[in-house]
Amino acid sequence: MRLYNTLTRQKEQFVPRAPGKVAMYICGPTVYNHIHIGNARTFLSFDVIRRYLRWSGFEVTYVQNITDVDDKIINRAREEGRSPAEVAAEYTEAFIAAMHALGIEDPDIRPRATAEIPAMVELIGCLIGSGHAYEVDGDVYFAVRSFEDYGKLSGRDIEQMQSGARVEIDPRKRDPLDFALWKAAKPGEPSWDSPWSQGRPGWHIECSAMSAKYLGNPFDIHAGGDDLVFPHHENEIAQSEACSHTTFANYWLHGGMLTIDREKMSKSEGNFLLLKDVLQHVRPQALRLLMLQTHYRSPFDYSAERLQEATVALERVEGAVRNLEWTIENAAVKLGGSASDDQSEKALTLINRIEATRKQFKSSMDDDFNTAGAVAAIFELVTIANSSITETLQSALLKDAVTVARQTIVELLAVLGVVVGSDEDRSEELPQELVTLAAEMAGYSGDKPAEAVETLLAVRREAREKKDWARADAVRDGLATLGFTIEDTAAGTRVVRKG
Ligand SMILES: [Zn+2]
């Protein structure tokens, strides 16, 4: 497995610090607002990477923090006349709900900054003790020039930063580049005890302290959006390595930015989308599928048109999986080798394709998590599998091949977090009106749409056998009013959604 490391600016062989285990930290949200789809893309990308690592056999420990104390939260609370804790609690809950809506798994550990202050105070104490930080009037600053490697992640030169900096001049800082580790509280602000003042931590120190506490240093993968490379991640490295004298994180993975209709997302330009608003109009699985079709490090362009295409692609895959399931259930395998040569040949083609798909999926994902290549491999299998089932399955070999093809499609999509083909999904899609229809026409007394369909088809079959065409047609018409047509095939009868 090779992955691109921002620190070395190249793809590297992935070697975890302990064989078979991956310790991974991803910077979480500052909870002062609902997250936008740019954040959502970052979190989705690393959700997929985590799932793939696990599928590849690694035991993954995944930590994502919540920054629940910050200037932005305090400002928002002041604007709205409530406490920072209330604002943070509201948006923490909203964030977790949005992650669940998008099918993003909970982290193994979700530390909240306000519950981890002692670890931060300890780290700041270590930095002061070793001469990398200094206190002024209850504030503590990191002395950037005391850390030789400053700039190694972002590739910035400290002298250029200095000359190009639009850093506000704060006479209390020894150097304009120095950044705050601890801020003394103003009246009414949330604060905690420390040796320097009643105050609160700076943002950067939170991640240094929490990742070390839960994962140790060095840990394997530090991840986040590429807007965090500088200064956030650069500062995390400086703080952590200045104190521990060991590497902070071995691999740095950064997700690319998101544009909307090729424009940079910006509130002032009016093209700013919150995840929760997008999910009002679109299935989360379609949004996921769309995002997967761009490599996680590349810029991703969001548009309503592309989202529509992804929805169609998702429906095509779901339809194919349902067709495969139905064909398997309704196979009429002939024993004694009487199946046609044509079906045996199809079986061999399909078996070859399944193997090729698995290989292509794995080689794509092992190459810096190329999800676009992985999705393309699955789509190709969908096409070939679909074309293998134009008639009733009579060959045992073809039935087996179709069964494995279905399993493979469902399994590999699930590795990417796209769930298709479960029975629950199917019954959810069938409208409840089918139950009413079956109750009226066939005396059905249950409440499951899928069962209702079976009951209706049984009534129609019986009517046709008795040549009661009026009754048979009534079933057909009843289903048609709900948007379904009946298909009679060699293998039996089924109901499909029209158009
Ligand atoms: Zn962070």
Coordinates of C-alpha atoms and ligand atoms in Angstrom, one line a residue:
M1 CA 0.0 0.0 0.0
R2 CA 1.4 3.4 -1.0
L3 CA 0.1 6.7 0.1
Y4 CA 1.0 10.3 -0.5
N5 CA 2.7 12.0 2.4
T6 CA 2.4 15.8 2.5
L7 CA 5.6 15.9 4.7
T8 CA 7.8 14.2 2.1
R9 CA 5.8 15.3 -1.0
Q10 CA 5.8 11.9 -2.5
K11 CA 4.0 8.6 -2.4
E12 CA 5.5 6.2 0.1
Q13 CA 5.1 2.6 1.1
F14 CA 2.9 2.5 4.1
V15 CA 4.6 0.9 7.1
P16 CA 2.6 1.2 10.3
R17 CA 4.5 1.6 13.6
A18 CA 3.2 -1.7 14.9
P19 CA 2.5 -4.5 12.4
G20 CA -1.2 -4.8 11.5
K21 CA -2.3 -1.7 13.5
V22 CA -3.0 1.8 12.4
A23 CA -3.3 4.8 14.8
M24 CA -5.0 7.6 13.0
Y25 CA -6.0 11.2 14.0
I26 CA -8.2 13.5 12.0
C27 CA -8.8 17.1 13.0
G28 CA -12.5 17.5 13.9
P29 CA -14.8 20.5 13.6
T30 CA -14.9 23.7 15.7
V31 CA -18.5 23.6 16.7
Y32 CA -19.9 27.1 16.1
N33 CA -22.0 26.4 13.0
H34 CA -23.3 23.5 10.9
I35 CA -20.6 22.0 8.7
H36 CA -20.4 22.8 5.0
I37 CA -20.0 20.3 2.2
G38 CA -16.3 21.0 2.0
N39 CA -15.8 19.7 5.5
A40 CA -18.2 16.9 4.8
R41 CA -16.0 15.8 1.8
T42 CA -12.9 15.7 4.0
F43 CA -14.6 13.6 6.7
L44 CA -16.1 11.3 4.1
S45 CA -12.7 10.8 2.4
F46 CA -11.0 9.7 5.6
D47 CA -14.0 7.6 6.6
V48 CA -13.5 5.6 3.3
I49 CA -9.7 5.4 4.0
R50 CA -10.4 4.1 7.5
R51 CA -12.9 1.5 6.1
Y52 CA -10.4 0.4 3.4
L53 CA -7.5 0.0 6.0
R54 CA -9.8 -2.1 8.1
W55 CA -10.9 -4.2 5.1
S56 CA -7.2 -4.7 4.3
G57 CA -6.7 -6.3 7.6
F58 CA -5.5 -3.5 9.8
E59 CA -6.8 -2.9 13.3
V60 CA -7.5 0.9 13.1
T61 CA -7.8 3.2 16.0
Y62 CA -9.5 6.4 14.7
V63 CA -9.5 9.5 16.8
Q64 CA -11.4 12.7 15.9
N65 CA -11.6 15.6 18.2
I66 CA -14.3 18.2 18.8
T67 CA -13.0 21.8 19.3
D68 CA -15.6 23.0 21.7
V69 CA -13.8 26.1 23.0
D70 CA -12.7 28.8 20.6
D71 CA -13.0 32.5 19.7
K72 CA -15.6 31.7 17.0
I73 CA -17.8 29.9 19.6
I74 CA -17.4 32.7 22.1
N75 CA -18.3 35.3 19.4
R76 CA -21.3 33.4 18.3
A77 CA -22.6 33.0 21.9
R78 CA -22.2 36.7 22.5
E79 CA -24.1 37.5 19.3
E80 CA -26.9 35.2 20.3
G81 CA -27.0 36.1 24.0
R82 CA -26.3 32.6 25.3
S83 CA -23.4 30.7 26.8
P84 CA -20.5 29.3 24.7
A85 CA -21.2 25.9 26.2
E86 CA -24.8 26.0 24.8
V87 CA -23.5 26.9 21.4
A88 CA -20.9 24.2 21.4
A89 CA -23.4 21.5 22.6
E90 CA -25.9 22.4 19.9
Y91 CA -23.4 22.2 17.1
T92 CA -21.6 19.1 18.4
E93 CA -25.0 17.3 18.3
A94 CA -25.7 18.7 14.8
F95 CA -22.3 17.6 13.6
I96 CA -22.7 14.0 14.9
A97 CA -26.2 13.8 13.4
A98 CA -24.8 15.1 10.0
M99 CA -22.0 12.5 10.1
H100 CA -24.5 9.7 10.7
A101 CA -26.8 11.0 7.9
L102 CA -23.9 10.7 5.5
G103 CA -23.0 7.2 6.7
I104 CA -19.8 8.2 8.3
E105 CA -18.8 5.9 11.2
D106 CA -18.2 7.3 14.7
P107 CA -14.5 7.6 15.6
D108 CA -13.2 5.1 18.2
I109 CA -12.4 8.0 20.4
R110 CA -14.0 11.5 20.2
P111 CA -12.1 13.7 22.7
R112 CA -13.6 17.1 23.4
A113 CA -11.1 19.9 24.0
T114 CA -12.9 21.2 27.2
A115 CA -12.5 17.8 28.8
E116 CA -8.8 17.5 28.0
I117 CA -7.4 20.7 29.5
P118 CA -5.0 19.0 31.9
A119 CA -3.1 17.3 29.0
M120 CA -2.8 20.7 27.3
V121 CA -1.6 22.5 30.4
E122 CA 1.0 19.8 30.9
L123 CA 2.3 20.1 27.3
I124 CA 2.5 23.9 27.6
G125 CA 4.4 23.4 30.8
C126 CA 6.9 21.2 29.0
L127 CA 7.4 23.8 26.3
I128 CA 8.0 26.6 28.7
G129 CA 10.4 24.4 30.7
S130 CA 12.4 23.6 27.6
G131 CA 12.6 27.2 26.4
H132 CA 10.2 26.8 23.4
A133 CA 7.4 28.9 25.0
Y134 CA 7.1 32.0 27.2
E135 CA 4.5 33.7 29.3
V136 CA 3.4 37.3 29.0
D137 CA 0.6 38.7 31.2
G138 CA -1.1 35.3 31.6
D139 CA -0.8 34.4 27.9
V140 CA 1.6 31.8 26.7
Y141 CA 3.3 31.9 23.2
F142 CA 5.2 29.4 21.3
A143 CA 8.6 30.8 20.2
V144 CA 8.6 29.8 16.5
R145 CA 12.2 30.4 15.9
S146 CA 13.2 28.1 18.7
F147 CA 12.0 25.1 16.6
E148 CA 14.5 24.5 13.9
D149 CA 12.3 22.4 11.6
Y150 CA 9.5 25.0 11.5
G151 CA 8.0 25.1 8.0
K152 CA 8.9 21.5 7.1
L153 CA 5.3 20.3 6.5
S154 CA 4.1 23.3 4.4
G155 CA 7.5 23.8 2.7
R156 CA 7.6 27.4 3.9
D157 CA 10.7 29.3 4.6
I158 CA 10.6 31.2 7.9
E159 CA 12.4 34.3 6.5
Q160 CA 9.8 34.6 3.7
M161 CA 7.0 34.1 6.2
Q162 CA 8.5 36.9 8.2
S163 CA 8.7 39.4 5.3
G164 CA 5.5 38.4 3.7
A165 CA 3.5 38.2 6.9
R166 CA 0.6 40.4 7.5
V167 CA 0.9 39.5 11.1
E168 CA -0.4 42.1 13.4
I169 CA 2.2 43.6 15.6
D170 CA 1.7 42.6 19.2
P171 CA 4.5 44.2 21.3
R172 CA 4.2 41.5 23.9
K173 CA 5.3 38.8 21.5
R174 CA 9.0 38.3 21.0
D175 CA 8.5 37.6 17.3
P176 CA 5.5 38.3 15.1
L177 CA 5.4 34.7 14.0
D178 CA 4.9 33.4 17.6
F179 CA 1.4 31.9 18.2
A180 CA -0.7 31.5 21.3
L181 CA -0.7 28.3 23.4
W182 CA -2.8 29.7 26.2
K183 CA -5.0 32.8 26.4
A184 CA -5.9 34.6 29.6
A185 CA -9.7 34.9 29.8
K186 CA -11.5 38.2 29.5
P187 CA -14.4 38.7 31.9
G188 CA -17.3 36.3 31.1
E189 CA -15.3 34.0 28.9
P190 CA -15.0 30.3 29.6
S191 CA -11.8 29.6 31.6
W192 CA -9.8 26.9 33.4
D193 CA -7.0 27.0 36.0
S194 CA -3.4 27.0 34.9
P195 CA -0.1 28.1 36.3
W196 CA -0.3 31.2 34.1
S197 CA -3.8 32.5 34.4
Q198 CA -7.5 31.6 34.4
G199 CA -7.8 31.0 30.6
R200 CA -8.2 28.7 27.7
P201 CA -6.0 26.8 25.3
G202 CA -5.1 27.9 21.8
W203 CA -6.6 25.8 19.0
H204 CA -3.3 24.2 17.8
I205 CA -2.2 22.9 21.2
E206 CA -5.5 21.0 21.6
C207 CA -4.7 18.5 18.7
S208 CA -1.1 18.1 19.9
A209 CA -2.2 17.2 23.4
M210 CA -5.2 15.0 22.5
S211 CA -3.5 13.0 19.7
A212 CA -0.5 12.2 22.0
K213 CA -2.8 11.3 24.9
Y214 CA -4.8 8.8 22.9
L215 CA -2.3 7.5 20.3
G216 CA 1.2 8.3 21.6
N217 CA 4.0 9.7 19.4
P218 CA 4.7 9.0 16.7
F219 CA 1.4 7.8 15.5
D220 CA 0.8 6.6 12.0
I221 CA -1.5 8.9 10.1
H222 CA -2.5 12.5 10.8
A223 CA -5.3 13.7 8.4
G224 CA -7.3 16.8 7.7
G225 CA -8.3 19.2 4.9
D226 CA -5.5 20.8 3.0
D227 CA -6.5 24.2 4.4
L228 CA -5.1 23.0 7.7
V229 CA -1.5 22.4 6.5
F230 CA -0.5 25.9 7.5
P231 CA -0.6 27.1 10.1
H232 CA -2.5 24.5 12.1
H233 CA -0.6 21.3 11.3
E234 CA 2.7 23.1 11.0
N235 CA 2.1 24.4 14.6
E236 CA 1.0 21.0 15.9
I237 CA 4.3 19.5 14.7
A238 CA 6.4 22.3 16.3
Q239 CA 4.6 22.0 19.6
S240 CA 4.7 18.2 19.8
E241 CA 8.2 17.6 18.5
A242 CA 9.7 20.5 20.6
C243 CA 8.5 18.8 23.7
S244 CA 8.7 15.1 22.9
H245 CA 11.9 15.1 20.7
T246 CA 10.4 12.4 18.7
T247 CA 8.5 12.4 15.4
F248 CA 4.9 13.6 15.9
A249 CA 3.1 11.7 13.1
N250 CA 4.7 9.5 10.3
Y251 CA 2.2 10.1 7.5
W252 CA 0.3 13.4 6.7
L253 CA -2.7 13.0 4.5
H254 CA -4.6 16.0 3.3
G255 CA -7.9 16.2 1.4
G256 CA -8.4 18.6 -1.5
M257 CA -10.6 21.6 -1.5
L258 CA -14.2 21.7 -2.8
T259 CA -15.6 24.1 -5.4
I260 CA -19.2 24.7 -6.4
D261 CA -19.8 25.1 -10.1
R262 CA -16.0 25.7 -10.4
E263 CA -16.1 28.6 -8.0
K264 CA -14.4 28.7 -4.7
M265 CA -17.0 28.2 -2.0
S266 CA -17.6 31.5 -0.2
K267 CA -20.3 32.9 2.0
S268 CA -20.0 36.4 0.4
E269 CA -20.4 35.0 -3.1
G270 CA -23.6 33.2 -2.1
N271 CA -22.3 29.8 -3.2
F272 CA -22.0 28.2 0.2
L273 CA -23.6 24.9 1.0
L274 CA -24.3 23.3 4.4
L275 CA -24.3 19.6 4.4
K276 CA -27.7 19.5 6.1
D277 CA -29.3 21.5 3.3
V278 CA -27.8 19.4 0.6
L279 CA -29.1 16.3 2.3
Q280 CA -32.6 17.7 2.2
H281 CA -32.6 17.2 -1.6
V282 CA -30.4 14.2 -2.3
R283 CA -29.8 10.7 -1.0
P284 CA -26.6 10.6 1.1
Q285 CA -25.5 7.5 -0.8
A286 CA -25.6 9.5 -4.1
L287 CA -23.5 12.3 -2.6
R288 CA -21.0 9.8 -1.3
L289 CA -20.8 8.0 -4.7
L290 CA -20.3 11.4 -6.4
M291 CA -17.5 12.4 -4.0
L292 CA -15.8 9.0 -4.4
Q293 CA -15.4 9.6 -8.1
T294 CA -12.8 12.2 -7.5
H295 CA -9.5 11.3 -5.8
Y296 CA -9.5 12.6 -2.3
R297 CA -6.4 14.9 -2.8
S298 CA -7.8 16.5 -6.0
P299 CA -10.1 19.5 -6.0
F300 CA -13.7 18.3 -6.1
D301 CA -16.2 20.3 -8.1
Y302 CA -19.8 20.0 -6.8
S303 CA -22.7 20.8 -9.1
A304 CA -26.4 19.9 -9.1
E305 CA -25.9 18.3 -12.5
R306 CA -23.1 16.0 -11.4
L307 CA -25.1 15.1 -8.3
Q308 CA -28.0 14.1 -10.6
E309 CA -25.7 11.9 -12.6
A310 CA -24.5 10.2 -9.5
T311 CA -28.1 9.6 -8.4
V312 CA -28.8 7.9 -11.8
A313 CA -25.6 5.8 -11.4
L314 CA -26.6 4.8 -7.9
E315 CA -30.0 3.8 -9.1
R316 CA -28.5 1.8 -11.9
V317 CA -26.3 -0.2 -9.5
E318 CA -29.2 -0.7 -7.1
G319 CA -31.4 -1.9 -10.0
A320 CA -28.7 -4.3 -11.2
V321 CA -28.3 -5.8 -7.7
R322 CA -32.0 -6.3 -7.4
N323 CA -32.1 -7.9 -10.8
L324 CA -29.3 -10.2 -9.9
E325 CA -31.0 -11.2 -6.6
W326 CA -34.3 -11.8 -8.4
T327 CA -32.7 -13.9 -11.1
I328 CA -30.8 -16.0 -8.6
E329 CA -34.0 -16.6 -6.6
N330 CA -35.9 -17.6 -9.8
A331 CA -33.2 -19.7 -11.4
A332 CA -34.3 -23.0 -12.9
V333 CA -31.1 -24.9 -12.9
K334 CA -31.2 -28.1 -15.0
L335 CA -29.2 -31.0 -13.7
G336 CA -27.4 -33.3 -15.9
G337 CA -25.6 -30.8 -18.1
S338 CA -28.4 -29.7 -20.3
A339 CA -27.7 -26.0 -19.8
S340 CA -26.8 -24.2 -22.9
D341 CA -23.2 -23.6 -24.0
D342 CA -24.1 -20.0 -24.2
Q343 CA -24.8 -19.8 -20.4
S344 CA -21.6 -21.7 -19.6
E345 CA -19.6 -19.3 -21.6
K346 CA -21.3 -16.3 -19.9
A347 CA -20.4 -17.9 -16.6
L348 CA -16.7 -18.1 -17.5
T349 CA -16.7 -14.4 -18.7
L350 CA -18.3 -13.4 -15.5
I351 CA -15.9 -15.3 -13.3
N352 CA -13.0 -13.7 -15.0
R353 CA -14.5 -10.3 -14.6
I354 CA -15.1 -10.9 -10.8
E355 CA -11.4 -11.7 -10.4
A356 CA -10.3 -8.7 -12.5
T357 CA -12.6 -6.4 -10.5
R358 CA -11.2 -7.5 -7.1
K359 CA -7.6 -7.0 -8.4
Q360 CA -8.4 -3.6 -9.9
F361 CA -10.3 -2.5 -6.8
K362 CA -7.4 -3.4 -4.6
S363 CA -4.6 -2.0 -6.8
S364 CA -6.5 1.2 -7.1
M365 CA -7.1 1.6 -3.4
D366 CA -3.5 0.6 -2.6
D367 CA -2.4 3.4 -4.8
D368 CA -3.0 6.3 -2.5
F369 CA -6.7 5.4 -2.1
N370 CA -7.8 5.9 -5.7
T371 CA -11.5 5.6 -5.1
A372 CA -12.3 6.7 -8.7
G373 CA -10.5 3.6 -10.1
A374 CA -12.2 1.4 -7.5
V375 CA -15.6 2.6 -8.4
A376 CA -14.9 2.2 -12.1
A377 CA -13.9 -1.4 -11.5
I378 CA -17.2 -2.1 -9.7
F379 CA -19.3 -0.4 -12.4
E380 CA -17.7 -2.6 -15.0
L381 CA -18.6 -5.7 -13.1
V382 CA -22.2 -4.4 -12.7
T383 CA -22.4 -4.0 -16.5
I384 CA -21.1 -7.5 -17.3
A385 CA -23.2 -9.2 -14.5
N386 CA -26.3 -7.5 -15.8
S387 CA -25.7 -8.7 -19.3
S388 CA -25.3 -12.3 -18.0
I389 CA -28.9 -12.5 -16.9
T390 CA -31.0 -11.8 -20.0
E391 CA -32.8 -15.1 -19.6
T392 CA -33.6 -17.6 -16.8
L393 CA -30.5 -19.1 -15.3
Q394 CA -30.3 -22.8 -16.2
S395 CA -26.6 -23.4 -15.8
A396 CA -25.5 -24.2 -12.2
L397 CA -22.1 -22.6 -13.0
L398 CA -23.7 -19.3 -14.2
K399 CA -26.0 -19.2 -11.2
D400 CA -23.0 -19.5 -8.9
A401 CA -21.1 -16.9 -10.9
V402 CA -24.0 -14.5 -10.7
T403 CA -24.3 -15.1 -7.0
V404 CA -20.6 -14.3 -6.4
A405 CA -20.9 -11.3 -8.7
R406 CA -23.7 -9.9 -6.6
Q407 CA -21.8 -10.6 -3.4
T408 CA -18.7 -8.9 -4.8
I409 CA -20.6 -5.8 -5.9
V410 CA -22.3 -5.4 -2.5
E411 CA -19.1 -6.1 -0.5
L412 CA -16.8 -3.8 -2.5
L413 CA -19.3 -0.9 -2.4
A414 CA -19.7 -1.4 1.3
V415 CA -15.9 -1.0 1.7
L416 CA -16.5 2.5 0.3
G417 CA -19.4 3.0 2.6
V418 CA -22.1 2.7 -0.2
V419 CA -24.7 0.2 1.0
V420 CA -26.9 -1.5 -1.6
G421 CA -28.8 -4.7 -1.9
S422 CA -30.0 -5.3 1.7
D423 CA -33.6 -6.5 2.1
E424 CA -34.4 -3.6 4.4
D425 CA -33.4 -1.2 1.7
R426 CA -35.7 -2.9 -0.7
S427 CA -38.8 -2.8 1.5
E428 CA -38.1 0.8 2.4
E429 CA -38.3 1.7 -1.3
L430 CA -41.7 0.0 -1.8
P431 CA -44.5 2.4 -0.9
Q432 CA -46.9 1.6 2.0
E433 CA -49.8 2.0 -0.4
L434 CA -49.1 -1.5 -1.6
V435 CA -50.2 -2.8 1.7
T436 CA -53.5 -0.9 1.4
L437 CA -54.0 -2.2 -2.2
A438 CA -53.3 -5.8 -1.1
A439 CA -55.7 -5.4 1.8
E440 CA -58.5 -4.2 -0.6
M441 CA -57.9 -6.6 -3.4
A442 CA -56.7 -9.7 -1.6
G443 CA -57.6 -9.4 2.0
Y444 CA -54.0 -9.1 3.0
S445 CA -53.7 -8.3 6.7
G446 CA -49.9 -7.7 7.2
D447 CA -48.0 -4.5 7.0
K448 CA -45.0 -5.4 4.8
P449 CA -45.0 -3.9 1.3
A450 CA -42.9 -6.8 -0.1
E451 CA -45.3 -9.4 1.2
A452 CA -48.2 -7.3 -0.1
V453 CA -46.7 -7.6 -3.6
E454 CA -46.4 -11.3 -3.4
T455 CA -50.0 -11.6 -2.3
L456 CA -51.2 -9.5 -5.2
L457 CA -49.2 -11.5 -7.6
A458 CA -50.6 -14.8 -6.2
V459 CA -54.2 -13.4 -6.7
R460 CA -53.4 -12.5 -10.3
R461 CA -51.9 -15.9 -11.0
E462 CA -54.9 -17.6 -9.6
A463 CA -57.3 -15.4 -11.5
R464 CA -55.5 -16.1 -14.8
E465 CA -55.6 -19.8 -14.1
K466 CA -59.4 -19.5 -13.7
K467 CA -59.5 -17.3 -16.8
D468 CA -60.9 -14.5 -14.7
W469 CA -59.3 -11.8 -16.8
A470 CA -61.2 -9.0 -15.2
R471 CA -59.7 -9.8 -11.8
A472 CA -56.2 -10.3 -13.2
D473 CA -56.4 -7.0 -15.0
A474 CA -57.7 -5.2 -11.9
V475 CA -54.5 -6.3 -10.0
R476 CA -52.4 -5.1 -12.9
D477 CA -54.2 -1.7 -13.0
G478 CA -54.1 -1.3 -9.2
L479 CA -50.3 -1.7 -9.3
A480 CA -50.1 0.6 -12.3
T481 CA -51.7 3.4 -10.3
L482 CA -48.9 3.1 -7.8
G483 CA -46.3 3.2 -10.5
F484 CA -45.5 -0.5 -11.0
T485 CA -45.7 -2.8 -13.9
I486 CA -45.9 -6.6 -14.0
E487 CA -43.3 -8.5 -15.9
D488 CA -44.0 -12.1 -16.9
T489 CA -40.7 -13.8 -17.6
A490 CA -39.7 -17.4 -18.3
A491 CA -38.6 -17.7 -14.6
G492 CA -41.8 -16.2 -13.1
T493 CA -43.6 -13.0 -12.6
R494 CA -42.3 -9.9 -10.9
V495 CA -43.2 -6.3 -10.2
V496 CA -40.9 -3.5 -11.4
R497 CA -41.2 0.3 -11.0
K498 CA -42.3 1.9 -14.3
G499 CA -39.7 3.9 -16.3
Ligands
ZN1 ZN -6.1 19.7 14.6

